[in-house]
GROMACS .gro file of C-alpha atoms in nm:
model
  199
    1MET     CA    1   9.616   6.573   8.531
    2SER     CA    2   9.604   6.903   8.721
    3SER     CA    3   9.416   6.950   9.047
    4PHE     CA    4   9.170   7.168   8.857
    5GLU     CA    5   9.097   6.897   8.602
    6GLU     CA    6   9.059   6.646   8.886
    7LEU     CA    7   8.805   6.879   9.043
    8LEU     CA    8   8.613   6.910   8.717
    9ASN     CA    9   8.598   6.531   8.697
   10LYS     CA   10   8.474   6.514   9.056
   11ILE     CA   11   8.179   6.744   8.984
   12ASP     CA   12   8.104   6.588   8.645
   13GLY     CA   13   7.732   6.612   8.569
   14ARG     CA   14   7.649   6.819   8.878
   15LEU     CA   15   7.509   7.125   8.704
   16ASP     CA   16   7.424   7.295   9.035
   17ILE     CA   17   7.791   7.285   9.139
   18HIS     CA   18   7.910   7.388   8.794
   19ALA     CA   19   7.673   7.684   8.805
   20LYS     CA   20   7.820   7.804   9.135
   21PHE     CA   21   8.176   7.743   9.015
   22ILE     CA   22   8.116   7.944   8.697
   23ASN     CA   23   7.947   8.218   8.899
   24THR     CA   24   8.260   8.223   9.116
   25PHE     CA   25   8.476   8.279   8.808
   26SER     CA   26   8.236   8.555   8.704
   27PHE     CA   27   8.298   8.706   9.048
   28LEU     CA   28   8.675   8.685   8.999
   29GLU     CA   29   8.653   8.853   8.658
   30TYR     CA   30   8.450   9.130   8.821
   31ILE     CA   31   8.708   9.171   9.099
   32GLY     CA   32   8.979   9.188   8.833
   33ALA     CA   33   8.801   9.472   8.654
   34ARG     CA   34   8.744   9.654   8.981
   35LYS     CA   35   9.110   9.619   9.077
   36ILE     CA   36   9.224   9.766   8.747
   37LEU     CA   37   9.009  10.074   8.797
   38LYS     CA   38   9.085  10.119   9.166
   39SER     CA   39   9.460  10.062   9.141
   40GLN     CA   40   9.534  10.341   8.895
   41ALA     CA   41   9.497  10.714   8.958
   42ASP     CA   42   9.249  10.895   8.733
   43HIS     CA   43   9.526  11.058   8.529
   44GLN     CA   44   9.682  10.714   8.466
   45LEU     CA   45   9.370  10.549   8.322
   46THR     CA   46   9.469  10.510   7.959
   47GLU     CA   47   9.259  10.364   7.679
   48PRO     CA   48   9.426  10.019   7.706
   49LEU     CA   49   9.354  10.007   8.079
   50LEU     CA   50   8.991  10.104   8.026
   51ALA     CA   51   8.962   9.851   7.744
   52HIS     CA   52   9.106   9.579   7.968
   53ALA     CA   53   8.867   9.663   8.252
   54SER     CA   54   8.577   9.670   8.006
   55GLU     CA   55   8.668   9.326   7.870
   56GLU     CA   56   8.693   9.182   8.222
   57ILE     CA   57   8.342   9.312   8.294
   58ARG     CA   58   8.220   9.157   7.967
   59HIS     CA   59   8.376   8.825   8.067
   60SER     CA   60   8.209   8.852   8.405
   61LEU     CA   61   7.875   8.907   8.234
   62ILE     CA   62   7.922   8.614   7.995
   63LEU     CA   63   7.999   8.383   8.286
   64LYS     CA   64   7.715   8.525   8.497
   65ASN     CA   65   7.467   8.456   8.217
   66LEU     CA   66   7.600   8.102   8.186
   67ALA     CA   67   7.568   8.050   8.562
   68LEU     CA   68   7.211   8.176   8.545
   69LYS     CA   69   7.134   7.936   8.262
   70LEU     CA   70   7.283   7.637   8.446
   71SER     CA   71   7.098   7.728   8.768
   72GLN     CA   72   6.760   7.803   8.609
   73GLY     CA   73   6.801   8.169   8.701
   74LEU     CA   74   6.881   8.118   9.070
   75LEU     CA   75   7.236   8.254   9.098
   76THR     CA   76   7.150   8.621   9.063
   77THR     CA   77   7.416   8.772   9.291
   78TYR     CA   78   7.766   8.718   9.431
   79GLN     CA   79   7.640   8.633   9.779
   80ASP     CA   80   7.829   8.345   9.940
   81VAL     CA   81   7.530   8.116   9.892
   82HIS     CA   82   7.554   8.177   9.516
   83LEU     CA   83   7.928   8.105   9.497
   84LEU     CA   84   8.157   7.806   9.540
   85CYS     CA   85   8.394   7.907   9.821
   86GLY     CA   86   8.355   8.276   9.752
   87SER     CA   87   8.578   8.385  10.040
   88ALA     CA   88   8.855   8.147   9.926
   89SER     CA   89   8.829   8.274   9.568
   90LYS     CA   90   8.856   8.634   9.685
   91LYS     CA   91   9.150   8.543   9.909
   92TYR     CA   92   9.326   8.392   9.606
   93ILE     CA   93   9.313   8.706   9.394
   94GLN     CA   94   9.387   8.934   9.690
   95THR     CA   95   9.688   8.722   9.787
   96VAL     CA   96   9.834   8.743   9.436
   97ASP     CA   97   9.788   9.120   9.423
   98HIS     CA   98   9.922   9.189   9.773
   99GLU     CA   99  10.219   8.952   9.748
  100ILE     CA  100  10.328   9.120   9.425
  101GLU     CA  101  10.309   9.458   9.596
  102LYS     CA  102  10.517   9.326   9.885
  103SER     CA  103  10.773   9.175   9.650
  104LEU     CA  104  10.814   9.498   9.458
  105ASN     CA  105  10.863   9.688   9.782
  106SER     CA  106  11.102   9.443   9.945
  107GLU     CA  107  11.300   9.303   9.652
  108LEU     CA  108  11.313   9.602   9.418
  109ASN     CA  109  11.244   9.875   9.673
  110ILE     CA  110  10.990  10.038   9.443
  111LYS     CA  111  10.622  10.125   9.463
  112ASN     CA  112  10.488  10.116   9.110
  113VAL     CA  113  10.115  10.058   9.076
  114PHE     CA  114  10.137  10.009   8.699
  115LEU     CA  115  10.409   9.745   8.729
  116ASN     CA  116  10.201   9.581   9.002
  117TYR     CA  117   9.908   9.576   8.757
  118LEU     CA  118  10.126   9.423   8.484
  119LEU     CA  119  10.261   9.147   8.709
  120THR     CA  120   9.923   9.071   8.867
  121THR     CA  121   9.768   9.048   8.522
  122LEU     CA  122  10.052   8.828   8.398
  123LEU     CA  123  10.000   8.575   8.677
  124LEU     CA  124   9.621   8.571   8.655
  125GLU     CA  125   9.619   8.546   8.275
  126LYS     CA  126   9.866   8.257   8.286
  127ARG     CA  127   9.628   8.079   8.521
  128VAL     CA  128   9.324   8.156   8.308
  129VAL     CA  129   9.479   8.023   7.987
  130GLN     CA  130   9.541   7.696   8.173
  131ILE     CA  131   9.201   7.643   8.332
  132TYR     CA  132   8.948   7.794   8.092
  133PRO     CA  133   9.025   7.552   7.806
  134ALA     CA  134   8.972   7.261   8.047
  135TYR     CA  135   8.642   7.408   8.161
  136ASN     CA  136   8.537   7.473   7.801
  137LYS     CA  137   8.596   7.106   7.721
  138THR     CA  138   8.401   6.992   8.026
  139LEU     CA  139   8.104   7.214   7.942
  140GLY     CA  140   8.104   7.072   7.591
  141THR     CA  141   8.047   6.723   7.731
  142LEU     CA  142   7.755   6.861   7.932
  143GLY     CA  143   7.584   7.007   7.626
  144PHE     CA  144   7.717   7.363   7.652
  145PRO     CA  145   7.993   7.379   7.387
  146ASN     CA  146   8.233   7.666   7.324
  147LYS     CA  147   8.107   7.888   7.607
  148PHE     CA  148   8.461   7.999   7.696
  149VAL     CA  149   8.597   8.044   7.344
  150ALA     CA  150   8.553   8.422   7.319
  151ILE     CA  151   8.692   8.475   7.667
  152MET     CA  152   8.992   8.251   7.597
  153SER     CA  153   9.071   8.451   7.285
  154ASP     CA  154   9.063   8.779   7.479
  155GLU     CA  155   9.272   8.642   7.763
  156GLY     CA  156   9.534   8.511   7.524
  157LYS     CA  157   9.562   8.858   7.370
  158HIS     CA  158   9.587   9.014   7.716
  159LEU     CA  159   9.870   8.778   7.805
  160GLN     CA  160  10.062   8.868   7.488
  161SER     CA  161  10.011   9.240   7.549
  162ILE     CA  162  10.119   9.220   7.913
  163THR     CA  163  10.425   9.012   7.826
  164GLN     CA  164  10.526   9.275   7.570
  165SER     CA  165  10.470   9.561   7.817
  166LEU     CA  166  10.684   9.390   8.080
  167LYS     CA  167  10.981   9.402   7.843
  168GLU     CA  168  10.994   9.773   7.924
  169HIS     CA  169  11.048   9.681   8.291
  170PRO     CA  170  11.356   9.453   8.285
  171GLN     CA  171  11.380   9.462   8.664
  172SER     CA  172  11.057   9.258   8.681
  173THR     CA  173  11.183   8.956   8.489
  174GLY     CA  174  11.381   8.646   8.583
  175GLU     CA  175  11.395   8.540   8.945
  176LEU     CA  176  11.119   8.776   9.056
  177VAL     CA  177  10.864   8.637   8.810
  178THR     CA  178  10.970   8.280   8.891
  179SER     CA  179  10.910   8.337   9.261
  180LEU     CA  180  10.580   8.511   9.194
  181LEU     CA  181  10.459   8.225   8.974
  182LYS     CA  182  10.537   7.985   9.257
  183MET     CA  183  10.343   8.207   9.497
  184GLU     CA  184  10.042   8.220   9.263
  185SER     CA  185  10.047   7.844   9.222
  186GLY     CA  186  10.035   7.797   9.598
  187ALA     CA  187   9.751   8.046   9.634
  188PHE     CA  188   9.552   7.877   9.357
  189GLU     CA  189   9.603   7.532   9.508
  190GLU     CA  190   9.478   7.667   9.842
  191PHE     CA  191   9.165   7.788   9.662
  192MET     CA  192   9.119   7.449   9.494
  193SER     CA  193   9.166   7.268   9.827
  194ALA     CA  194   8.893   7.482   9.981
  195VAL     CA  195   8.661   7.389   9.695
  196GLN     CA  196   8.742   7.018   9.735
  197VAL     CA  197   8.663   7.030  10.106
  198SER     CA  198   8.334   7.208  10.042
  199LEU     CA  199   8.197   6.939   9.810
   0.00000   0.00000   0.00000
């Protein structure tokens, strides 16, 4: 059992905590969309990039609406009081993004914002396709079935698309991706540890 599944078991039945946790994932989806738009110059914003950002915003909205439902309409914003370890969640996604940028600069000696986007998306989507199915199952036991199904379908497609795009950047495969996956795992576990301590 993963640390994330252990955490879901720990908060079993506590709808107030689930609401904040889901609102936190809504926040992360929003940050993801914002990063896509801010990382690319205007002339580089292609239809696929805009579509990806749009889908991340839609995911954020789906999760926000679920958080509102679970909290009886209380979690209206992304203020810290409405999130579960908001600063730790933001640190997680920022760490992944910044460490990829550093790795590209130091290991490959390149500054490529699109490749950074591809690798950041790869790592985050791999994480999402691990944790969202577990959360979908948990919510089903609480009387909220299949709330993550549409998002999981989109994220799976994103992962396939990103994996295909990375084939055009052979320098980004192999040892680099392995080390980045290890980095992301450590950053995610740090986030989960912060959540555990906060409960």
